[in-house]
Amino acid sequence: NAGVTQTPKFQVLKTGQSMTLQCAQDMNHEYMSWYRQDPGMGLRLIHYSVGAGITDQGEVPNGYNVSRSTTEDFPLRLLSAAPSQTSVYFCASSLTGDREQYFGPGTRLTVT
Amino acid sequence: DQQVKQNSPSLSVQEGRISILNCDYTNSMFDYFLWYKKYPAEGPTFLISISSIKDKNEDGRFTVFLNKSAKHLSLHIVPSQPGDSAVYFCAASEDGGSQGNLIFGKGTKLSVKP
């Protein structure tokens, strides 16, 4: 039982490049979410999903896309990276979004 | 507008003493509260939670107190240990509400000195 896994751990992008951050969970959780953590800003919700085929926007969705084709996977796509997207990204999963969420180890993204 | 506030960015405590981390919220519809602990280069890990029908929940050295009238909760760590040094996030949610997600505070960095 690996819990929540994220790849890659580190990534450097140039402005305008695109990439996908991968997230997978093996706990059969319906709810999955993406957060970004910036210094002094805490954890801010980007997008979330309450089940396969269902996604919705969080607090800071601009510049990010998500899809949920399976229960296990919830990738986060940056279509055209900007320096403002330099951050640490965490994926989380839970049975329901309003209770204990289990976090992955994070992806540290730098956009130059 | 911040719905969950942790007004102390940092706290330093001597080993063996009590650590008290505070959290205030503004949304009276929040009915479930959680504390997460985060070490550098790791994801946050769930520590303890409390439902709004309770005013105290204890788990070993960790106790969370909830004061609904003041919209305030606190996390007590007794006794504090150097391994408790981490960033602590308070989070809140509204059961069945439109905000079916966790709302996090900005975190408090706890340093426990040997």
Coordinates of N, CA and C in Angstrom, one line a residue:
Chain A
N1 N 0.8 -1.2 0.0 CA 0.0 0.0 0.0 C 0.9 1.2 0.0
A2 N 1.0 1.9 -1.2 CA 1.9 3.1 -1.3 C 1.3 4.4 -0.8
G3 N -0.1 4.4 -0.7 CA -0.7 5.7 -0.3 C -0.8 6.6 -1.5
V4 N -0.4 7.8 -1.4 CA -0.4 8.8 -2.5 C 1.0 9.0 -3.0
T5 N 1.1 8.8 -4.3 CA 2.5 9.0 -4.9 C 2.4 10.1 -5.9
Q6 N 3.5 10.9 -6.0 CA 3.6 12.0 -6.9 C 4.9 11.9 -7.7
T7 N 4.8 12.2 -9.0 CA 6.0 12.3 -9.8 C 5.9 13.5 -10.7
P8 N 7.0 14.2 -11.0 CA 8.4 14.0 -10.5 C 8.5 14.6 -9.1
K9 N 9.6 14.4 -8.4 CA 9.8 15.1 -7.2 C 10.3 16.6 -7.4
F10 N 11.1 16.8 -8.4 CA 11.6 18.1 -8.8 C 11.4 18.3 -10.3
Q11 N 11.2 19.6 -10.7 CA 11.1 19.9 -12.1 C 11.5 21.3 -12.3
V12 N 12.2 21.6 -13.3 CA 12.5 23.0 -13.8 C 12.0 23.1 -15.2
L13 N 11.2 24.2 -15.4 CA 10.6 24.5 -16.7 C 11.0 25.9 -17.1
K14 N 11.0 26.1 -18.4 CA 11.2 27.5 -18.9 C 9.8 28.0 -19.1
T15 N 9.7 29.3 -19.0 CA 8.4 30.0 -19.3 C 7.8 29.6 -20.6
G16 N 6.5 29.2 -20.6 CA 5.9 28.8 -21.8 C 5.8 27.3 -22.1
Q17 N 6.7 26.6 -21.4 CA 6.6 25.1 -21.5 C 5.4 24.5 -20.8
S18 N 5.1 23.3 -21.2 CA 4.0 22.6 -20.6 C 4.5 21.3 -19.9
M19 N 3.7 20.9 -19.0 CA 4.1 19.6 -18.3 C 2.9 19.1 -17.5
T20 N 3.0 17.9 -17.1 CA 1.9 17.2 -16.3 C 2.6 16.7 -15.1
L21 N 2.0 17.1 -13.9 CA 2.4 16.5 -12.6 C 1.5 15.3 -12.4
Q22 N 2.1 14.2 -12.1 CA 1.3 12.9 -11.9 C 1.0 12.7 -10.4
C23 N -0.2 12.2 -10.2 CA -0.6 11.8 -8.8 C -1.4 10.5 -8.9
A24 N -1.1 9.6 -8.0 CA -1.9 8.3 -8.0 C -2.1 7.9 -6.5
Q25 N -3.2 7.3 -6.3 CA -3.5 6.7 -4.9 C -4.0 5.3 -5.1
D26 N -3.7 4.5 -4.1 CA -4.2 3.1 -4.1 C -5.1 2.8 -2.9
M27 N -5.8 3.8 -2.4 CA -6.6 3.6 -1.3 C -8.1 3.6 -1.7
N28 N -8.4 3.6 -2.9 CA -9.7 3.6 -3.5 C -10.5 4.8 -3.0
H29 N -9.9 5.9 -2.8 CA -10.5 7.2 -2.4 C -11.2 7.8 -3.5
E30 N -12.5 8.3 -3.3 CA -13.2 9.0 -4.3 C -12.7 10.4 -4.5
Y31 N -12.3 11.1 -3.4 CA -11.9 12.5 -3.4 C -10.4 12.6 -3.6
M32 N -10.0 13.5 -4.6 CA -8.6 13.8 -4.8 C -8.5 15.3 -5.0
S33 N -7.4 15.9 -4.7 CA -7.2 17.3 -4.8 C -5.8 17.7 -5.1
W34 N -5.6 18.9 -5.6 CA -4.2 19.4 -5.8 C -4.2 20.8 -5.0
Y35 N -3.0 20.9 -4.3 CA -2.8 22.2 -3.6 C -1.4 22.7 -4.0
R36 N -1.2 24.0 -3.8 CA 0.1 24.5 -4.0 C 0.5 25.2 -2.7
Q37 N 1.8 25.1 -2.3 CA 2.2 25.7 -1.1 C 3.3 26.8 -1.4
D38 N 3.0 28.0 -1.0 CA 4.0 29.1 -1.2 C 4.4 29.7 0.1
P39 N 5.5 30.2 0.2 CA 6.0 30.8 1.5 C 5.0 31.8 2.1
G40 N 4.6 31.6 3.3 CA 3.6 32.5 4.0 C 2.2 32.4 3.5
M41 N 1.9 31.5 2.6 CA 0.6 31.4 2.0 C -0.2 30.2 2.4
G42 N 0.4 29.3 3.1 CA -0.3 28.0 3.5 C -0.5 27.1 2.3
L43 N -1.6 26.3 2.4 CA -1.9 25.4 1.3 C -3.2 25.9 0.6
R44 N -3.1 26.2 -0.7 CA -4.2 26.7 -1.4 C -4.7 25.7 -2.4
L45 N -6.0 25.5 -2.5 CA -6.6 24.4 -3.3 C -6.6 24.9 -4.8
I46 N -6.1 24.1 -5.7 CA -6.1 24.4 -7.1 C -7.3 23.8 -7.8
H47 N -7.4 22.5 -7.8 CA -8.6 21.8 -8.4 C -8.9 20.6 -7.5
Y48 N -10.1 20.0 -7.6 CA -10.4 18.8 -6.9 C -11.4 18.0 -7.7
S49 N -11.5 16.7 -7.2 CA -12.4 15.8 -7.9 C -13.1 14.9 -6.9
V50 N -14.4 14.8 -7.0 CA -15.1 14.0 -6.1 C -15.4 12.6 -6.6
G51 N -14.8 12.3 -7.8 CA -15.0 10.9 -8.3 C -14.6 11.0 -9.8
A52 N -14.4 9.8 -10.4 CA -14.0 9.7 -11.8 C -15.0 10.4 -12.7
G53 N -14.4 11.3 -13.5 CA -15.2 12.0 -14.5 C -15.7 13.3 -13.9
I54 N -15.4 13.6 -12.7 CA -16.0 14.9 -12.0 C -14.8 15.7 -11.5
T55 N -14.7 16.9 -12.0 CA -13.6 17.8 -11.4 C -14.3 19.2 -11.2
D56 N -13.6 20.0 -10.3 CA -14.1 21.3 -10.1 C -12.9 22.2 -9.7
Q57 N -13.1 23.5 -9.7 CA -12.1 24.4 -9.4 C -12.0 24.7 -7.9
G58 N -10.8 25.0 -7.5 CA -10.6 25.4 -6.1 C -10.3 26.9 -6.0
E59 N -9.5 27.3 -5.1 CA -9.3 28.7 -4.9 C -8.4 29.4 -6.0
V60 N -7.4 28.6 -6.5 CA -6.4 29.2 -7.4 C -6.3 28.3 -8.7
P61 N -7.3 28.2 -9.5 CA -7.3 27.3 -10.7 C -6.6 27.8 -11.9
N62 N -6.4 29.1 -12.0 CA -6.0 29.7 -13.3 C -4.6 29.2 -13.7
G63 N -4.5 28.7 -14.9 CA -3.2 28.2 -15.5 C -3.1 26.7 -15.3
Y64 N -4.0 26.1 -14.7 CA -4.0 24.6 -14.5 C -5.2 23.9 -15.0
N65 N -5.0 22.7 -15.6 CA -6.1 21.8 -16.0 C -6.0 20.5 -15.3
V66 N -7.1 19.9 -15.1 CA -7.1 18.5 -14.5 C -8.2 17.7 -15.2
S67 N -8.0 16.4 -15.1 CA -9.0 15.4 -15.5 C -8.9 14.2 -14.6
R68 N -10.0 13.5 -14.6 CA -10.1 12.3 -13.7 C -10.7 11.1 -14.4
S69 N -9.9 10.4 -15.1 CA -10.5 9.3 -15.9 C -10.6 8.0 -15.1
T70 N -9.8 7.9 -14.1 CA -9.9 6.7 -13.2 C -10.0 7.1 -11.7
T71 N -10.4 6.2 -10.9 CA -10.4 6.6 -9.4 C -9.0 6.8 -8.9
E72 N -8.0 6.1 -9.5 CA -6.6 6.1 -8.9 C -5.8 7.3 -9.3
D73 N -6.0 7.9 -10.5 CA -5.1 8.9 -11.0 C -5.8 10.3 -11.1
F74 N -5.0 11.3 -10.9 CA -5.5 12.7 -10.9 C -4.3 13.6 -11.4
P75 N -4.0 13.7 -12.7 CA -2.9 14.5 -13.1 C -3.3 16.0 -13.2
L76 N -2.2 16.8 -13.0 CA -2.4 18.2 -13.0 C -1.5 18.7 -14.2
R77 N -2.2 19.5 -15.1 CA -1.5 19.9 -16.3 C -1.2 21.4 -16.3
L78 N 0.0 21.8 -16.6 CA 0.3 23.2 -16.8 C 0.5 23.4 -18.3
L79 N -0.4 24.2 -18.9 CA -0.3 24.3 -20.4 C 0.8 25.2 -20.9
S80 N 1.0 26.3 -20.1 CA 2.0 27.3 -20.5 C 2.6 27.9 -19.2
A81 N 3.7 27.3 -18.7 CA 4.2 27.6 -17.4 C 4.6 29.1 -17.3
A82 N 4.4 29.7 -16.1 CA 4.8 31.0 -15.8 C 5.6 31.0 -14.5
P83 N 6.4 32.0 -14.4 CA 7.2 32.1 -13.1 C 6.4 32.1 -11.9
S84 N 5.1 32.6 -12.0 CA 4.2 32.7 -10.8 C 3.8 31.3 -10.4
Q85 N 4.0 30.3 -11.2 CA 3.7 28.9 -10.9 C 4.8 28.2 -10.2
T86 N 5.9 28.9 -9.9 CA 7.0 28.3 -9.1 C 6.4 28.0 -7.7
S87 N 6.4 26.8 -7.3 CA 5.8 26.4 -6.0 C 6.1 25.0 -5.7
V88 N 5.6 24.6 -4.5 CA 5.6 23.1 -4.2 C 4.1 22.7 -4.3
Y89 N 3.9 21.6 -5.1 CA 2.6 21.1 -5.4 C 2.3 19.8 -4.6
F90 N 1.2 19.7 -3.9 CA 0.8 18.5 -3.2 C -0.5 18.0 -3.7
C91 N -0.5 16.7 -3.9 CA -1.7 16.0 -4.2 C -2.2 15.3 -3.0
A92 N -3.5 15.2 -2.8 CA -4.1 14.6 -1.6 C -5.3 13.7 -2.0
S93 N -5.7 12.8 -1.2 CA -6.9 12.0 -1.4 C -7.5 11.7 -0.1
S94 N -8.8 11.4 -0.2 CA -9.6 11.1 1.0 C -10.9 10.4 0.6
L95 N -11.6 9.9 1.6 CA -12.9 9.3 1.3 C -13.9 10.4 1.0
T96 N -13.9 11.5 1.7 CA -14.7 12.7 1.4 C -13.8 13.9 1.6
G97 N -14.1 15.0 0.9 CA -13.2 16.2 0.9 C -13.2 16.9 2.2
D98 N -14.2 16.7 3.0 CA -14.3 17.5 4.3 C -13.7 16.8 5.5
R99 N -13.0 15.7 5.3 CA -12.4 15.0 6.4 C -10.9 14.8 6.1
E100 N -10.3 13.9 6.9 CA -8.9 13.7 6.8 C -8.4 13.4 5.4
Q101 N -7.5 14.2 4.9 CA -6.9 14.0 3.6 C -5.5 13.4 3.8
Y102 N -5.1 12.6 2.8 CA -3.7 12.0 2.9 C -2.9 12.6 1.7
F103 N -1.8 13.2 2.1 CA -1.0 13.9 1.1 C 0.1 13.1 0.6
G104 N 0.5 13.4 -0.7 CA 1.7 12.9 -1.3 C 2.9 13.7 -0.8
P105 N 4.1 13.2 -1.3 CA 5.3 13.9 -0.8 C 5.6 15.2 -1.5
G106 N 4.9 15.6 -2.6 CA 5.1 16.9 -3.2 C 6.0 16.9 -4.4
T107 N 5.8 17.9 -5.3 CA 6.6 18.1 -6.4 C 7.1 19.6 -6.3
R108 N 8.4 19.8 -6.3 CA 8.9 21.1 -6.3 C 9.2 21.6 -7.7
L109 N 8.4 22.6 -8.2 CA 8.5 23.1 -9.5 C 9.1 24.5 -9.5
T110 N 10.0 24.7 -10.4 CA 10.6 26.0 -10.6 C 10.5 26.4 -12.1
V111 N 9.9 27.6 -12.3 CA 9.7 28.1 -13.7 C 10.6 29.3 -13.9
T112 N 11.5 29.2 -14.8 CA 12.5 30.3 -15.1 C 12.1 31.1 -16.3
Chain B
D1 N -10.8 36.8 1.5 CA -10.8 37.0 3.0 C -10.4 35.6 3.6
Q2 N -9.5 35.7 4.5 CA -9.0 34.4 5.1 C -10.1 33.9 6.1
Q3 N -10.5 32.6 5.9 CA -11.5 32.0 6.7 C -10.9 31.3 7.9
V4 N -9.6 30.9 7.8 CA -8.9 30.2 8.8 C -7.6 30.9 9.0
K5 N -7.4 31.4 10.2 CA -6.2 32.3 10.5 C -5.3 31.7 11.6
Q6 N -4.0 31.6 11.3 CA -3.0 31.3 12.3 C -2.1 32.5 12.4
N7 N -2.4 33.3 13.4 CA -1.7 34.6 13.5 C -0.3 34.6 13.9
S8 N 0.2 33.4 14.4 CA 1.6 33.3 14.8 C 2.4 32.6 13.8
P9 N 3.2 33.2 13.0 CA 4.0 32.5 12.0 C 5.0 31.5 12.6
S10 N 5.4 31.8 13.9 CA 6.4 30.9 14.5 C 6.3 30.9 16.0
L11 N 6.8 29.8 16.6 CA 6.7 29.6 18.0 C 7.9 28.8 18.4
S12 N 8.6 29.3 19.5 CA 9.8 28.6 20.0 C 9.5 28.1 21.4
V13 N 9.8 26.9 21.7 CA 9.5 26.3 23.0 C 10.6 25.4 23.5
Q14 N 10.8 25.4 24.8 CA 11.9 24.5 25.4 C 11.3 23.1 25.5
E15 N 12.2 22.1 25.2 CA 11.9 20.7 25.3 C 11.3 20.4 26.7
G16 N 10.2 19.6 26.7 CA 9.6 19.3 28.0 C 8.5 20.2 28.4
R17 N 8.4 21.4 27.8 CA 7.4 22.4 28.2 C 6.2 22.2 27.2
I18 N 5.1 22.9 27.5 CA 3.9 22.8 26.7 C 4.0 23.8 25.4
S19 N 3.6 23.3 24.3 CA 3.5 24.1 23.1 C 2.0 24.3 22.9
I20 N 1.6 25.6 22.6 CA 0.2 25.9 22.3 C 0.2 26.6 21.0
L21 N -0.5 26.0 20.0 CA -0.7 26.6 18.7 C -2.1 27.0 18.6
N22 N -2.3 28.2 18.1 CA -3.7 28.8 18.0 C -4.2 28.9 16.6
C23 N -5.5 28.9 16.5 CA -6.1 29.0 15.2 C -7.5 29.7 15.4
D24 N -7.8 30.7 14.5 CA -9.1 31.3 14.6 C -9.8 31.1 13.2
Y25 N -11.2 31.1 13.2 CA -11.9 30.9 12.0 C -13.1 31.9 12.0
T26 N -13.5 32.2 10.8 CA -14.6 33.2 10.7 C -15.9 32.6 10.2
N27 N -15.9 31.5 9.6 CA -17.1 30.9 9.1 C -17.8 30.0 10.1
S28 N -19.0 30.5 10.6 CA -19.7 29.8 11.7 C -20.3 28.5 11.2
M29 N -20.2 28.2 9.9 CA -20.7 26.9 9.4 C -19.7 25.8 9.4
F30 N -18.5 26.1 9.7 CA -17.4 25.1 9.9 C -17.8 24.2 11.0
D31 N -17.7 22.9 10.8 CA -18.1 22.0 11.9 C -17.1 20.8 12.1
Y32 N -16.0 20.9 11.4 CA -15.0 19.9 11.6 C -13.6 20.6 11.4
F33 N -12.7 20.3 12.3 CA -11.4 21.0 12.4 C -10.3 20.0 12.5
L34 N -9.2 20.3 11.8 CA -8.1 19.3 11.8 C -6.8 20.1 12.0
W35 N -5.8 19.3 12.5 CA -4.4 19.8 12.5 C -3.5 18.9 11.7
Y36 N -2.7 19.5 10.9 CA -1.7 18.8 10.2 C -0.3 19.2 10.6
K37 N 0.6 18.3 10.4 CA 2.1 18.6 10.7 C 2.8 18.4 9.5
K38 N 3.8 19.3 9.2 CA 4.6 19.1 8.0 C 6.1 19.4 8.3
Y39 N 6.8 18.3 7.9 CA 8.3 18.5 8.0 C 8.8 19.0 6.6
P40 N 10.0 19.6 6.6 CA 10.5 20.1 5.3 C 10.7 18.9 4.3
A41 N 10.4 19.2 3.1 CA 10.5 18.3 1.9 C 9.6 17.1 2.1
E42 N 8.5 17.1 2.9 CA 7.6 16.1 3.0 C 6.2 16.6 2.9
G43 N 5.2 15.8 2.6 CA 3.8 16.2 2.5 C 3.3 16.3 3.9
P44 N 2.2 17.1 4.1 CA 1.6 17.3 5.4 C 1.0 15.9 5.9
T45 N 1.1 15.7 7.2 CA 0.5 14.5 7.7 C -0.6 14.8 8.7
F46 N -1.7 14.1 8.7 CA -2.8 14.4 9.6 C -2.3 14.1 11.1
L47 N -2.7 15.0 12.0 CA -2.3 14.8 13.4 C -3.5 14.5 14.3
I48 N -4.5 15.4 14.3 CA -5.7 15.2 15.2 C -6.8 16.0 14.6
S49 N -8.0 15.6 15.0 CA -9.2 16.4 14.5 C -10.2 16.5 15.6
I50 N -11.2 17.4 15.4 CA -12.3 17.5 16.4 C -13.5 18.0 15.7
S51 N -14.6 17.4 16.1 CA -15.9 17.7 15.5 C -16.5 18.9 16.4
S52 N -17.4 19.6 15.8 CA -18.0 20.8 16.5 C -18.9 20.4 17.6
I53 N -19.2 19.1 17.7 CA -20.1 18.7 18.9 C -19.2 18.4 20.1
K54 N -17.9 18.5 20.0 CA -17.0 18.3 21.1 C -16.3 19.6 21.4
D55 N -15.7 19.7 22.6 CA -14.9 20.8 22.9 C -13.4 20.4 23.1
K56 N -13.2 19.1 23.2 CA -11.8 18.6 23.4 C -11.6 17.3 22.8
N57 N -10.5 17.0 22.2 CA -10.1 15.7 21.8 C -8.6 15.5 22.1
E58 N -8.3 14.3 22.6 CA -7.0 14.0 23.1 C -6.4 12.8 22.4
D59 N -5.1 12.9 22.0 CA -4.5 11.7 21.5 C -3.0 11.7 21.9
G60 N -2.7 11.0 23.0 CA -1.4 11.0 23.5 C -1.0 12.3 24.0
R61 N 0.1 12.8 23.4 CA 0.7 14.1 23.9 C -0.1 15.3 23.2
F62 N -1.0 15.0 22.3 CA -1.7 16.1 21.6 C -3.1 16.2 22.0
T63 N -3.5 17.4 22.3 CA -4.9 17.7 22.6 C -5.4 18.9 21.8
V64 N -6.6 18.8 21.2 CA -7.1 20.0 20.5 C -8.3 20.4 21.3
F65 N -8.4 21.7 21.5 CA -9.5 22.4 22.2 C -10.3 23.3 21.2
L66 N -11.6 23.2 21.3 CA -12.5 24.0 20.4 C -13.4 24.9 21.3
N67 N -13.4 26.2 21.0 CA -14.2 27.2 21.6 C -15.1 27.8 20.5
K68 N -16.3 27.2 20.4 CA -17.2 27.6 19.2 C -17.6 29.1 19.3
S69 N -17.9 29.5 20.6 CA -18.4 30.9 20.7 C -17.4 31.9 20.3
A70 N -16.1 31.5 20.6 CA -15.0 32.4 20.2 C -14.5 32.1 18.8
K71 N -15.0 31.1 18.2 CA -14.4 30.6 16.9 C -12.9 30.5 16.9
H72 N -12.5 29.7 17.9 CA -11.1 29.5 18.2 C -10.8 28.1 18.5
L73 N -9.7 27.6 18.0 CA -9.2 26.3 18.4 C -7.7 26.3 18.7
S74 N -7.3 25.4 19.5 CA -5.9 25.4 19.9 C -5.4 24.0 19.9
L75 N -4.1 23.8 19.7 CA -3.4 22.5 19.8 C -2.4 22.6 20.9
H76 N -2.5 21.7 21.8 CA -1.6 21.6 22.9 C -0.7 20.4 22.8
I77 N 0.6 20.6 22.9 CA 1.5 19.5 22.8 C 2.3 19.4 24.2
V78 N 2.1 18.3 24.9 CA 2.7 18.2 26.2 C 3.2 16.8 26.4
P79 N 4.5 16.5 26.8 CA 5.5 17.5 26.7 C 6.1 17.7 25.3
S80 N 6.6 18.8 25.0 CA 7.1 19.1 23.7 C 8.5 18.4 23.5
Q81 N 8.7 17.8 22.3 CA 10.0 17.1 22.0 C 10.6 17.7 20.8
P82 N 11.9 17.7 20.7 CA 12.6 18.2 19.5 C 12.0 17.7 18.2
G83 N 11.6 16.4 18.2 CA 11.0 15.9 16.9 C 9.6 16.5 16.6
D84 N 9.1 17.3 17.5 CA 7.8 18.0 17.2 C 8.1 19.3 16.3
S85 N 9.3 19.6 16.2 CA 9.7 20.8 15.4 C 9.2 20.6 13.9
A86 N 8.3 21.5 13.5 CA 7.7 21.3 12.2 C 6.8 22.5 11.9
V87 N 6.1 22.6 10.8 CA 5.1 23.5 10.5 C 3.7 22.9 10.8
Y88 N 2.9 23.5 11.5 CA 1.6 23.0 11.9 C 0.5 23.8 11.2
F89 N -0.4 23.1 10.4 CA -1.5 23.8 9.7 C -2.8 23.4 10.4
C90 N -3.6 24.4 10.6 CA -5.0 24.2 11.0 C -5.8 24.2 9.8
A91 N -6.9 23.4 9.8 CA -7.8 23.3 8.7 C -9.2 23.1 9.2
A92 N -10.2 23.6 8.4 CA -11.6 23.5 8.8 C -12.4 23.1 7.6
S93 N -13.6 22.5 7.8 CA -14.5 22.1 6.8 C -15.9 22.3 7.2
E94 N -16.8 22.3 6.2 CA -18.3 22.4 6.5 C -18.9 21.1 5.9
D95 N -19.5 20.3 6.8 CA -20.1 19.1 6.4 C -21.3 19.3 5.5
G96 N -21.2 18.8 4.2 CA -22.3 18.9 3.3 C -22.5 20.2 2.7
G97 N -21.7 21.2 3.1 CA -21.9 22.5 2.6 C -21.3 22.7 1.2
S98 N -21.4 23.9 0.6 CA -20.9 24.2 -0.7 C -19.4 24.1 -0.7
Q99 N -18.8 24.3 0.4 CA -17.4 24.2 0.5 C -17.1 22.8 1.0
G100 N -17.1 21.8 0.2 CA -16.9 20.4 0.6 C -15.4 20.1 0.7
N101 N -14.6 21.1 1.0 CA -13.2 20.9 1.0 C -12.6 21.4 2.3
L102 N -11.3 21.1 2.5 CA -10.6 21.7 3.7 C -10.1 23.1 3.4
I103 N -10.3 24.0 4.3 CA -9.7 25.3 4.2 C -8.6 25.4 5.2
F104 N -7.4 25.7 4.7 CA -6.2 25.7 5.5 C -5.8 27.1 6.0
G105 N -5.2 27.2 7.2 CA -4.5 28.4 7.6 C -3.1 28.4 7.0
K106 N -2.4 29.5 7.3 CA -1.1 29.7 6.7 C 0.1 28.9 7.4
G107 N -0.2 28.4 8.6 CA 0.7 27.6 9.3 C 1.5 28.3 10.3
T108 N 2.0 27.6 11.3 CA 2.8 28.1 12.4 C 4.0 27.1 12.5
K109 N 5.2 27.7 12.4 CA 6.4 26.9 12.5 C 6.8 26.8 14.0
L110 N 6.8 25.6 14.5 CA 7.2 25.3 15.8 C 8.6 24.8 15.9
S111 N 9.4 25.4 16.8 CA 10.8 25.0 17.1 C 10.9 24.6 18.5
V112 N 11.3 23.4 18.8 CA 11.4 22.9 20.1 C 12.9 22.7 20.4
K113 N 13.4 23.5 21.3 CA 14.8 23.6 21.6 C 15.2 22.6 22.7
P114 N 16.3 21.8 22.5 CA 16.7 20.8 23.5 C 17.2 21.5 24.8

